[in-house]
């Protein structure tokens, strides 16, 4: 294991010389704030805290910081908006937190090549707003897009509700400017749609959780914005009926929706309490949100009527057509607010990010019930049922003394069940600190050895986001 050098007064003065005094902070409260993400503190054995926070304003700043840290063997942890759910931006070994909030420019919107070039500190939804002005969209938009930075989305290969049709963040990244741990600046990819010159280092960087290089510019592809969007809100009496229906939308209706989301009763009850409003049939076992889009209103109407009839034929209690902005905003506010609602009402919980083959989602939900019965826990389940990624919230009573042991035991059992179903540990939230000790359940020794080898090639001194993914 690398022995890191301490951040001394001289180091801080040198950093100030690189980026300016106004871009360096040693304030304790700020250091603590920037050393956290949205993972509950119950997962950490101690309070992690960086020694200094720096705010680069350019690629040149990042390059000089990395070269200095590499020379002096000081750990550097890149950080976006802090919306992560894996501890990926938590400084496991102190050192420097590099926050990208000042690198927040949309640099170019290329209408001829249908690309947008941005810095990592741009809030993801701002990219959408810029694209929509030209009847375009960035389709790799995660559910956290109103708060998350695009750089963090790239680092974690964020998913979201549109993956079923448009793919994850990585499917929408064409090129990256990257500062290596040595301070060298290089470009992977570009505006090209096809490129087999060398290895695909673009998509090695995407999802590498800031452990291989620091992304300073991102080229994203854009696609035409569809004129019309319709959301169907579909309550089912039983969770298994809702989940079993999910693959039929594609396999039987032959329609690929933009989104196919799922919320069980407990998840909906929690978010309804949090928002102070409820959706129809709030006592139903589960709700699906099915989003369809198109340009021809008649074709779109035919599609949602076809899907709606199929829903009713497969146990749906009702089909609500949200074809106006108010209703659409209400139901998506509920779906996207569940994560915050859980954190508002619970302190003893685990937010899991399981991904399984689509046809195994019903079996996964059954496994969750069995695990919760064994460990006397509750669960609030929701997520992207259309692509097999389910967010499972394991909930313990607030007065329970052995809650930590119960949740950890339940996590292990859940992971074992997931592996048997052909699933994996994380679909979009990442491994980070939170799940690192469990990665061996899903990756064999050969894969872990390769990951370590790649890390050593990119970062031989081990200074960049150390302590993440694998040791």
XYZ file of N, CA and C in Angstrom, residues 74-338:
795
model
N 0.705 12.685 -2.770
C -0.431 13.168 -1.973
C -1.716 12.659 -2.628
N -2.605 12.025 -1.897
C -3.843 11.514 -2.497
C -4.760 12.648 -2.959
N -5.407 12.425 -4.110
C -6.346 13.394 -4.676
C -7.666 12.684 -4.952
N -8.759 13.249 -4.463
C -10.088 12.686 -4.695
C -10.928 13.678 -5.493
N -11.265 13.359 -6.756
C -12.148 14.244 -7.532
C -13.564 14.198 -6.972
N -14.269 15.345 -7.049
C -15.630 15.409 -6.513
C -16.519 16.248 -7.410
N -17.728 15.750 -7.636
C -18.711 16.507 -8.387
C -19.653 17.232 -7.450
N -20.945 16.933 -7.563
C -21.944 17.621 -6.746
C -22.192 16.923 -5.406
N -21.571 15.778 -5.194
C -21.762 15.062 -3.929
C -23.062 14.294 -3.855
N -23.664 13.967 -5.013
C -24.928 13.230 -5.015
C -24.715 11.724 -5.110
N -23.460 11.284 -5.073
C -23.156 9.871 -5.222
C -23.696 9.022 -4.092
N -23.883 7.729 -4.381
C -24.459 6.792 -3.410
C -23.551 5.584 -3.186
N -22.231 5.801 -3.345
C -21.295 4.697 -3.130
C -20.080 5.098 -2.305
N -19.993 6.353 -1.885
C -18.790 6.822 -1.214
C -17.647 7.035 -2.184
N -17.951 7.147 -3.466
C -16.916 7.290 -4.480
C -16.113 8.561 -4.372
N -16.696 9.625 -3.815
C -15.987 10.898 -3.687
C -15.581 11.184 -2.246
N -15.651 10.171 -1.393
C -15.213 10.319 -0.007
C -13.696 10.087 0.058
N -12.926 11.002 0.628
C -11.467 10.878 0.648
C -10.992 9.832 1.656
N -10.795 8.622 1.195
C -10.463 7.515 2.096
C -9.143 7.716 2.818
N -8.250 8.493 2.220
C -6.929 8.719 2.831
C -6.632 10.209 3.017
N -7.667 11.009 3.168
C -7.452 12.437 3.373
C -6.883 13.089 2.126
N -5.918 13.947 2.326
C -5.273 14.592 1.189
C -6.102 15.709 0.591
N -6.139 15.748 -0.748
C -6.772 16.839 -1.500
C -8.115 16.390 -2.052
N -9.153 17.176 -1.783
C -10.415 17.055 -2.516
C -10.369 18.065 -3.645
N -10.632 17.594 -4.873
C -10.665 18.477 -6.034
C -12.114 18.623 -6.479
N -12.714 19.767 -6.179
C -14.121 20.011 -6.500
C -14.238 20.773 -7.813
N -15.185 20.346 -8.660
C -15.269 20.880 -10.017
C -16.393 21.887 -10.229
N -16.881 22.476 -9.173
C -18.019 23.376 -9.326
C -17.702 24.634 -10.126
N -16.428 24.999 -10.222
C -16.060 26.192 -10.995
C -15.735 25.867 -12.450
N -15.624 24.599 -12.787
C -15.471 24.196 -14.191
C -16.843 23.774 -14.692
N -17.683 24.774 -14.951
C -19.116 24.536 -15.159
C -19.645 25.164 -16.444
N -18.832 25.161 -17.483
C -19.236 25.804 -18.733
C -19.666 24.788 -19.792
N -20.703 25.162 -20.525
C -21.033 24.460 -21.762
C -20.199 25.123 -22.849
N -19.226 24.415 -23.370
C -18.213 25.019 -24.235
C -18.657 25.140 -25.683
N -19.419 24.149 -26.151
C -19.829 24.170 -27.563
C -21.047 23.288 -27.759
N -22.002 23.780 -28.529
C -23.120 22.971 -28.980
C -23.017 22.916 -30.495
N -22.581 21.783 -31.021
C -22.282 21.604 -32.442
C -23.513 21.002 -33.129
N -24.261 21.851 -33.835
C -25.502 21.408 -34.454
C -25.260 20.551 -35.688
N -24.114 20.683 -36.317
C -23.827 19.884 -37.507
C -23.427 18.458 -37.139
N -22.653 18.319 -36.059
C -22.227 16.993 -35.623
C -23.105 16.409 -34.516
N -24.105 17.179 -34.093
C -25.013 16.766 -33.024
C -24.240 16.331 -31.772
N -23.405 17.236 -31.296
C -22.648 17.000 -30.071
C -22.685 18.247 -29.200
N -22.414 18.056 -27.928
C -22.232 19.162 -27.003
C -20.986 18.866 -26.188
N -20.134 19.865 -26.046
C -18.897 19.725 -25.282
C -19.013 20.530 -24.008
N -18.764 19.880 -22.875
C -19.004 20.512 -21.577
C -17.841 20.242 -20.633
N -17.760 21.058 -19.587
C -16.835 20.812 -18.492
C -17.523 19.934 -17.453
N -16.760 19.287 -16.573
C -17.358 18.295 -15.664
C -18.288 18.852 -14.610
N -18.214 20.167 -14.310
C -19.033 20.747 -13.264
C -20.370 21.274 -13.730
N -20.755 20.976 -14.964
C -22.069 21.408 -15.456
C -23.153 20.521 -14.850
N -24.186 21.137 -14.292
C -25.336 20.365 -13.807
C -26.007 19.711 -15.011
N -26.298 18.433 -14.900
C -26.748 17.658 -16.051
C -27.992 18.250 -16.701
N -28.923 18.723 -15.921
C -30.158 19.275 -16.487
C -29.903 20.528 -17.320
N -28.828 21.252 -17.036
C -28.498 22.430 -17.828
C -28.122 22.055 -19.271
N -27.562 20.877 -19.435
C -27.260 20.387 -20.783
C -28.558 20.153 -21.534
N -29.540 19.589 -20.827
C -30.844 19.360 -21.443
C -31.477 20.666 -21.897
N -31.434 21.668 -21.032
C -32.046 22.958 -21.351
C -31.395 23.561 -22.594
N -30.065 23.489 -22.662
C -29.355 24.044 -23.814
C -29.705 23.291 -25.091
N -29.806 21.965 -24.999
C -30.107 21.164 -26.180
C -31.536 21.386 -26.656
N -32.463 21.516 -25.713
C -33.876 21.656 -26.074
C -34.162 22.932 -26.843
N -33.328 23.939 -26.657
C -33.504 25.181 -27.421
C -33.341 24.948 -28.919
N -32.711 23.842 -29.271
C -32.486 23.502 -30.674
C -33.236 22.227 -31.059
N -34.280 21.890 -30.301
C -35.102 20.697 -30.528
C -34.266 19.420 -30.484
N -33.275 19.425 -29.593
C -32.427 18.261 -29.385
C -32.499 17.847 -27.919
N -31.940 16.690 -27.619
C -31.862 16.266 -26.228
C -30.590 15.464 -25.987
N -30.087 15.559 -24.731
C -29.046 14.665 -24.262
C -29.772 13.530 -23.558
N -29.675 12.331 -24.109
C -30.539 11.239 -23.677
C -30.000 10.462 -22.482
N -28.764 10.711 -22.076
C -28.221 9.979 -20.937
C -28.520 10.641 -19.614
N -29.711 11.134 -19.466
C -30.093 11.966 -18.327
C -30.515 11.116 -17.139
N -29.765 11.097 -16.024
C -30.162 10.301 -14.856
C -31.259 10.985 -14.058
N -31.856 10.247 -13.143
C -32.925 10.813 -12.316
C -32.426 11.926 -11.403
N -31.128 11.928 -11.123
C -30.550 12.980 -10.278
C -30.102 14.186 -11.090
N -30.524 14.264 -12.364
C -30.004 15.272 -13.278
C -30.193 16.706 -12.849
N -31.176 16.983 -12.009
C -31.381 18.362 -11.546
C -30.319 18.802 -10.550
N -29.558 17.850 -10.007
C -28.556 18.188 -8.993
C -27.158 17.696 -9.332
N -27.061 16.566 -10.014
C -25.744 15.955 -10.245
C -24.963 16.692 -11.322
N -23.642 16.558 -11.273
C -22.746 17.105 -12.287
C -22.503 16.036 -13.345
N -22.317 16.464 -14.568
C -22.068 15.520 -15.649
C -20.770 14.758 -15.425
N -19.783 15.371 -14.787
C -18.533 14.675 -14.503
C -18.745 13.487 -13.590
N -19.606 13.647 -12.587
C -19.935 12.537 -11.705
C -20.707 11.458 -12.430
N -21.605 11.861 -13.340
C -22.331 10.878 -14.152
C -21.377 10.019 -14.963
N -20.360 10.670 -15.526
C -19.365 9.937 -16.318
C -18.554 9.005 -15.420
N -18.138 9.507 -14.262
C -17.311 8.704 -13.354
C -18.018 7.432 -12.924
N -19.334 7.507 -12.722
C -20.093 6.348 -12.242
C -20.836 5.621 -13.362
N -20.748 6.137 -14.586
C -21.574 5.628 -15.684
C -23.035 5.586 -15.250
N -23.533 6.738 -14.842
C -24.894 6.859 -14.319
C -25.913 6.353 -15.333
N -26.991 5.796 -14.809
C -28.049 5.284 -15.661
C -29.209 6.258 -15.708
N -30.302 5.887 -15.061
C -31.480 6.753 -15.065
C -32.658 6.059 -15.705
N -33.718 6.825 -15.911
C -34.970 6.232 -16.356
C -35.063 6.032 -17.870
N -34.098 6.571 -18.639
C -34.186 6.446 -20.100
C -33.279 5.365 -20.675
N -32.654 4.585 -19.815
C -31.669 3.602 -20.271
C -32.277 2.584 -21.222
N -33.507 2.186 -20.985
C -34.128 1.147 -21.789
C -34.134 1.513 -23.279
N -34.220 2.799 -23.596
C -34.234 3.222 -24.997
C -32.917 3.846 -25.433
N -32.286 4.633 -24.563
C -31.133 5.423 -24.990
C -29.805 4.992 -24.377
N -29.827 4.077 -23.425
C -28.581 3.634 -22.839
C -28.129 4.492 -21.668
N -27.048 4.040 -21.025
C -26.487 4.745 -19.879
C -25.697 5.969 -20.327
N -25.111 6.674 -19.358
C -24.256 7.815 -19.687
C -23.188 7.414 -20.697
N -22.552 6.266 -20.458
C -21.472 5.839 -21.342
C -21.888 5.664 -22.778
N -23.128 5.270 -23.012
C -23.617 5.101 -24.378
C -23.758 6.435 -25.102
N -23.682 7.519 -24.361
C -23.866 8.857 -24.935
C -22.606 9.714 -24.873
N -21.485 9.106 -24.453
C -20.202 9.810 -24.400
C -19.381 9.447 -25.625
N -18.927 10.460 -26.349
C -18.106 10.241 -27.539
C -16.627 10.516 -27.295
N -16.329 11.476 -26.443
C -14.933 11.842 -26.227
C -14.707 12.456 -24.861
N -13.458 12.342 -24.380
C -13.097 12.863 -23.072
C -11.702 13.479 -23.115
N -11.580 14.669 -22.539
C -10.254 15.196 -22.231
C -9.931 14.730 -20.814
N -8.761 14.125 -20.647
C -8.416 13.500 -19.375
C -7.038 13.970 -18.923
N -6.952 14.332 -17.649
C -5.663 14.601 -17.023
C -5.263 13.331 -16.271
N -4.129 12.766 -16.650
C -3.633 11.560 -16.005
C -3.020 11.907 -14.651
N -2.845 10.930 -13.777
C -2.253 11.212 -12.467
C -0.884 11.886 -12.542
N -0.176 11.683 -13.630
C 1.127 12.322 -13.817
C 1.022 13.812 -14.114
N -0.197 14.264 -14.464
C -0.393 15.642 -14.896
C -0.475 15.782 -16.398
N -0.172 14.714 -17.149
C -0.279 14.753 -18.605
C -1.738 14.925 -19.022
N -1.956 15.663 -20.111
C -3.304 15.896 -20.633
C -3.439 15.161 -21.961
N -4.509 14.394 -22.118
C -4.715 13.651 -23.359
C -6.203 13.630 -23.704
N -6.503 13.302 -24.960
C -7.884 13.154 -25.413
C -8.150 11.702 -25.774
N -9.245 11.175 -25.295
C -9.744 9.873 -25.713
C -10.997 10.120 -26.538
N -11.061 9.559 -27.747
C -12.234 9.735 -28.593
C -12.332 11.136 -29.155
N -13.540 11.516 -29.581
C -13.776 12.829 -30.184
C -15.221 12.928 -30.620
N -15.463 13.635 -31.705
C -16.825 13.774 -32.215
C -17.207 12.649 -33.172
N -16.314 11.698 -33.327
C -16.546 10.596 -34.264
C -17.561 9.601 -33.690
N -18.405 9.068 -34.580
C -19.349 8.031 -34.164
C -18.732 6.635 -34.231
N -17.671 6.490 -35.015
C -16.986 5.204 -35.124
C -15.487 5.439 -34.970
N -14.843 4.542 -34.202
C -13.408 4.716 -33.951
C -12.859 3.425 -33.356
N -12.049 2.702 -34.140
C -11.402 1.486 -33.624
C -9.887 1.611 -33.726
N -9.406 2.845 -33.614
C -7.968 3.088 -33.614
C -7.450 2.928 -32.194
N -6.827 1.809 -31.926
C -6.375 1.536 -30.570
C -7.494 0.949 -29.724
N -7.330 1.016 -28.409
C -8.332 0.491 -27.487
C -9.400 1.544 -27.193
N -10.554 1.099 -26.739
C -11.660 2.013 -26.413
C -11.439 2.571 -25.005
N -10.528 3.520 -24.905
C -10.206 4.100 -23.604
C -11.287 5.064 -23.123
N -12.130 5.541 -24.044
C -13.251 6.385 -23.618
C -14.106 5.625 -22.613
N -14.473 4.408 -22.985
C -15.408 3.664 -22.146
C -14.712 2.850 -21.070
N -13.393 2.883 -21.055
C -12.671 2.425 -19.872
C -12.730 3.504 -18.795
N -12.638 4.760 -19.219
C -12.710 5.876 -18.268
C -14.109 6.020 -17.688
N -15.133 5.854 -18.533
C -16.513 5.979 -18.056
C -16.801 4.840 -17.080
N -17.190 5.189 -15.871
C -17.463 4.184 -14.857
C -16.253 3.778 -14.034
N -15.102 4.418 -14.266
C -13.891 4.061 -13.508
C -13.820 4.773 -12.168
N -14.837 5.543 -11.831
C -15.010 6.142 -10.506
C -13.858 7.060 -10.103
N -13.283 7.741 -11.089
C -12.229 8.705 -10.772
C -10.945 8.075 -10.286
N -10.705 6.813 -10.624
C -9.506 6.127 -10.141
C -8.388 6.085 -11.175
N -8.686 6.402 -12.437
C -7.689 6.284 -13.501
C -7.219 7.628 -14.041
N -8.078 8.602 -14.062
C -7.750 9.917 -14.591
C -8.829 10.899 -14.204
N -8.544 12.181 -14.423
C -9.492 13.238 -14.079
C -10.071 13.810 -15.375
N -11.373 13.670 -15.544
C -12.043 14.148 -16.762
C -12.246 15.655 -16.674
N -11.773 16.374 -17.688
C -11.872 17.834 -17.681
C -12.739 18.392 -18.809
N -12.983 17.598 -19.849
C -13.945 17.980 -20.899
C -14.637 16.718 -21.371
N -15.902 16.876 -21.768
C -16.722 15.732 -22.159
C -17.472 16.088 -23.435
N -17.377 15.225 -24.441
C -18.166 15.382 -25.661
C -19.309 14.374 -25.610
N -20.526 14.883 -25.635
C -21.728 14.056 -25.566
C -22.474 14.106 -26.887
N -23.083 13.004 -27.252
C -23.906 13.030 -28.459
C -25.312 13.519 -28.130
N -25.931 14.163 -29.083
C -27.297 14.644 -28.961
C -28.189 13.911 -29.954
N -29.459 13.815 -29.647
C -30.428 13.186 -30.540
C -31.633 14.101 -30.669
N -32.409 13.944 -31.747
C -33.589 14.795 -31.918
C -34.570 14.650 -30.757
N -35.142 15.759 -30.371
C -36.158 15.764 -29.318
C -37.502 15.405 -29.928
N -38.143 14.410 -29.350
C -39.457 14.011 -29.859
C -40.510 15.062 -29.480
N -41.456 15.271 -30.362
C -42.436 16.333 -30.178
C -43.424 16.052 -29.048
N -43.754 14.787 -28.865
C -44.827 14.447 -27.923
C -44.383 13.338 -26.972
N -44.740 13.501 -25.714
C -44.432 12.513 -24.677
C -45.705 12.210 -23.900
N -45.929 10.947 -23.639
C -47.073 10.526 -22.830
C -46.573 9.559 -21.757
N -47.011 9.787 -20.527
C -46.697 8.870 -19.434
C -47.973 8.153 -19.014
N -47.837 6.862 -18.821
C -48.932 6.069 -18.272
C -48.597 5.714 -16.826
N -49.515 6.009 -15.923
C -49.381 5.605 -14.530
C -50.308 4.409 -14.328
N -49.707 3.273 -13.953
C -50.468 2.028 -13.938
C -50.329 1.341 -12.582
N -51.368 1.387 -11.738
C -51.333 0.676 -10.454
C -51.728 -0.793 -10.617
N -51.068 -1.655 -9.855
C -51.373 -3.083 -9.814
C -51.628 -3.471 -8.355
N -52.534 -4.416 -8.164
C -52.829 -4.856 -6.801
C -51.641 -5.578 -6.174
N -50.923 -6.353 -6.989
C -49.803 -7.139 -6.490
C -48.504 -6.725 -7.162
N -47.438 -6.707 -6.371
C -46.121 -6.363 -6.905
C -45.733 -7.319 -8.021
N -45.966 -8.634 -7.807
C -45.538 -9.611 -8.799
C -46.256 -9.431 -10.131
N -47.511 -8.938 -10.095
C -48.236 -8.685 -11.349
C -47.589 -7.535 -12.115
N -47.231 -6.490 -11.381
C -46.604 -5.337 -12.028
C -45.263 -5.722 -12.635
N -44.431 -6.394 -11.856
C -43.092 -6.734 -12.316
C -43.142 -7.747 -13.464
N -44.051 -8.712 -13.374
C -44.156 -9.721 -14.430
C -44.612 -9.119 -15.752
N -45.331 -8.005 -15.673
C -45.815 -7.375 -16.897
C -44.718 -6.612 -17.638
N -43.696 -6.171 -16.919
C -42.680 -5.278 -17.484
C -42.114 -5.761 -18.820
N -41.584 -6.984 -18.929
C -40.976 -7.364 -20.212
C -41.974 -7.508 -21.351
N -43.259 -7.658 -21.033
C -44.258 -7.852 -22.077
C -44.449 -6.617 -22.945
N -44.132 -5.445 -22.405
C -44.274 -4.214 -23.195
C -43.420 -4.302 -24.455
N -42.226 -4.867 -24.296
C -41.322 -4.973 -25.443
C -41.566 -6.270 -26.214
N -41.654 -7.390 -25.499
C -41.714 -8.678 -26.186
C -43.054 -8.938 -26.867
N -44.144 -8.425 -26.306
C -45.460 -8.675 -26.895
C -46.014 -7.465 -27.631
N -45.877 -6.284 -27.037
C -46.378 -5.087 -27.715
C -45.429 -4.622 -28.813
N -44.160 -5.093 -28.767
C -43.143 -4.695 -29.750
C -42.914 -3.186 -29.734
N -42.973 -2.613 -28.526
C -42.768 -1.168 -28.348
C -41.640 -0.977 -27.346
N -40.675 -0.125 -27.694
C -39.595 0.200 -26.761
C -39.935 1.537 -26.105
N -40.345 1.534 -24.839
C -40.671 2.798 -24.172
C -39.409 3.583 -23.846
N -39.587 4.860 -23.580
C -38.460 5.680 -23.120
C -38.082 5.258 -21.707
N -39.090 5.027 -20.890
C -38.866 4.649 -19.497
C -39.923 3.647 -19.085
N -39.514 2.748 -18.161
C -40.467 1.806 -17.579
C -40.057 1.636 -16.125
N -40.660 2.455 -15.280
C -40.249 2.582 -13.882
C -41.236 1.876 -12.951
N -40.739 1.567 -11.767
C -41.500 0.771 -10.809
C -41.386 1.379 -9.414
N -42.492 1.410 -8.685
C -42.516 1.829 -7.277
C -43.429 0.880 -6.521
N -42.951 0.289 -5.414
C -43.860 -0.540 -4.636
C -44.635 0.318 -3.631
N -45.549 -0.306 -2.907
C -46.445 0.440 -2.022
C -45.674 1.234 -0.966
N -44.694 0.584 -0.333
C -43.983 1.272 0.742
C -43.209 2.477 0.202
N -42.570 2.326 -0.942
C -41.838 3.443 -1.535
C -42.780 4.608 -1.827
N -43.952 4.293 -2.369
C -44.906 5.354 -2.702
C -45.468 6.011 -1.445
N -45.721 5.233 -0.398
C -46.219 5.801 0.848
C -45.196 6.769 1.456
N -43.922 6.381 1.417
C -42.873 7.219 1.994
C -42.758 8.528 1.239
N -42.755 8.465 -0.088
C -42.577 9.691 -0.859
C -43.836 10.558 -0.815
N -44.999 9.941 -0.708
C -46.241 10.719 -0.592
C -46.248 11.517 0.702
N -45.794 10.876 1.773
C -45.682 11.581 3.055
C -44.677 12.729 2.947
N -43.580 12.473 2.260
C -42.520 13.475 2.109
C -42.992 14.675 1.292
N -43.738 14.413 0.227
C -44.184 15.486 -0.669
C -45.500 16.109 -0.239
N -46.233 15.433 0.626
C -47.520 15.952 1.054
C -48.608 15.797 0.006
N -48.429 14.874 -0.908
C -49.440 14.600 -1.937
C -49.317 13.145 -2.344
N -50.359 12.606 -2.913
C -50.344 11.196 -3.273
C -50.816 11.004 -4.702
N -50.511 9.823 -5.250
C -50.961 9.445 -6.579
C -52.197 8.560 -6.455
N -52.963 8.404 -7.502
C -54.152 7.545 -7.452
C -53.802 6.110 -7.058
N -54.732 5.474 -6.351
C -54.558 4.084 -5.907
C -53.280 3.941 -5.073
N -53.106 4.812 -4.098
C -51.862 4.782 -3.326
C -51.759 3.563 -2.409
N -52.827 2.773 -2.297
C -52.766 1.531 -1.525
C -52.477 0.319 -2.407
N -52.288 0.552 -3.695
C -51.987 -0.553 -4.599
C -50.628 -1.152 -4.248
N -50.428 -2.403 -4.609
C -49.173 -3.071 -4.303
C -47.984 -2.442 -4.999
N -48.223 -1.951 -6.211
C -47.131 -1.344 -6.967
C -47.693 -0.492 -8.085
N -46.894 0.467 -8.524
C -47.229 1.306 -9.675
C -46.117 1.203 -10.712
N -46.501 1.209 -11.969
C -45.554 1.364 -13.063
C -45.752 2.735 -13.693
N -44.657 3.324 -14.141
C -44.698 4.508 -14.995
C -44.117 4.101 -16.337
N -44.913 4.193 -17.377
C -44.477 3.818 -18.716
C -44.491 5.072 -19.584
N -43.322 5.479 -20.035
C -43.234 6.690 -20.855
C -43.010 6.319 -22.320
N -43.823 6.911 -23.174
C -43.718 6.725 -24.621
C -43.534 8.079 -25.278
N -42.883 8.090 -26.423
C -42.664 9.346 -27.131
C -42.784 9.114 -28.633
N -43.016 10.204 -29.358
C -43.090 10.106 -30.811
C -43.373 11.454 -31.442
N -43.409 11.472 -32.750
C -43.698 12.713 -33.485
C -45.127 12.740 -34.018
N -45.630 11.596 -34.390
C -46.975 11.511 -34.957
C -47.971 11.263 -33.822
N -48.892 12.204 -33.557
C -49.822 12.044 -32.429
C -50.729 10.830 -32.573
N -51.101 10.477 -33.808
C -51.981 9.325 -34.000
C -51.244 8.018 -33.716
N -50.008 7.935 -34.176
C -49.212 6.734 -33.917
C -48.959 6.582 -32.418
N -48.641 7.695 -31.761
C -48.387 7.661 -30.330
C -49.647 7.240 -29.569
N -50.791 7.775 -29.986
C -52.055 7.415 -29.341
C -52.341 5.924 -29.499
N -52.072 5.395 -30.692
C -52.278 3.962 -30.925
C -51.380 3.131 -30.002
N -50.152 3.596 -29.818
C -49.203 2.848 -28.992
C -49.619 2.843 -27.526
N -49.990 4.020 -27.007
C -50.319 4.007 -25.581
C -51.663 3.336 -25.313
N -52.558 3.360 -26.289
C -53.802 2.607 -26.115
C -53.523 1.101 -26.124
N -52.607 0.680 -26.977
C -52.241 -0.730 -27.039
C -51.596 -1.185 -25.729
N -50.674 -0.372 -25.229
C -50.011 -0.706 -23.970
C -51.013 -0.674 -22.816
N -51.890 0.323 -22.823
C -52.897 0.435 -21.774
C -53.819 -0.771 -21.737
N -54.269 -1.226 -22.907
C -55.128 -2.410 -22.965
C -54.392 -3.646 -22.438
N -53.097 -3.740 -22.769
C -52.305 -4.864 -22.271
C -52.174 -4.818 -20.759
N -52.004 -3.614 -20.215
C -51.921 -3.467 -18.757
C -53.189 -4.004 -18.091
N -54.332 -3.571 -18.591
C -55.603 -3.993 -18.010
C -55.807 -5.495 -18.161
N -55.288 -6.052 -19.236
C -55.401 -7.481 -19.453
C -54.436 -8.300 -18.621
N -53.518 -7.622 -17.944
C -52.524 -8.317 -17.129
C -52.599 -7.919 -15.658
N -53.783 -7.489 -15.224
C -54.007 -7.286 -13.804
C -53.946 -5.858 -13.317
N -53.774 -4.880 -14.211
C -53.745 -3.490 -13.775
C -55.102 -3.068 -13.235
N -55.077 -2.260 -12.183
C -56.324 -1.763 -11.599
C -56.922 -0.639 -12.430
N -56.056 0.128 -13.089
C -56.490 1.262 -13.914
C -55.284 1.718 -14.725
N -55.517 2.504 -15.740
C -54.444 3.123 -16.516
C -54.743 4.612 -16.614
N -53.853 5.412 -16.051
C -54.003 6.868 -16.096
C -53.051 7.431 -17.149
N -53.602 8.224 -18.044
C -52.804 8.815 -19.124
C -52.391 10.225 -18.714
N -51.090 10.400 -18.494
C -50.565 11.725 -18.117
C -50.056 12.406 -19.381
N -50.957 13.065 -20.080
C -50.573 13.725 -21.325
C -50.540 15.243 -21.181
N -50.537 15.705 -19.921
C -50.373 17.142 -19.687
C -49.249 17.343 -18.677
N -48.671 18.529 -18.712
C -47.465 18.792 -17.933
C -47.685 18.633 -16.433
N -48.786 19.104 -15.904
C -49.009 19.068 -14.456
C -49.022 17.639 -13.912
N -49.768 16.774 -14.587
C -49.845 15.390 -14.120
C -48.497 14.686 -14.278
N -47.838 14.928 -15.417
C -46.535 14.312 -15.660
C -45.529 14.744 -14.603
N -45.504 16.034 -14.295
C -44.564 16.529 -13.291
C -44.864 15.930 -11.914
N -46.141 15.752 -11.611
C -46.517 15.201 -10.310
C -46.038 13.764 -10.156
N -46.240 12.952 -11.180
C -45.863 11.551 -11.024
C -44.343 11.370 -11.058
N -43.638 12.182 -11.860
C -42.173 12.062 -11.885
C -41.543 12.669 -10.639
N -42.194 13.652 -10.068
C -41.703 14.194 -8.799
C -41.776 13.119 -7.720
N -42.831 12.330 -7.757
C -42.957 11.225 -6.803
C -41.877 10.181 -7.047
N -41.716 9.775 -8.304
C -40.714 8.739 -8.607
C -39.296 9.201 -8.234
N -38.935 10.432 -8.588
C -37.574 10.906 -8.357
C -37.333 11.333 -6.911
N -38.411 11.475 -6.136
C -38.253 11.936 -4.766
C -38.106 10.836 -3.737
N -38.166 9.577 -4.157
C -38.160 8.479 -3.189
C -36.851 8.424 -2.408
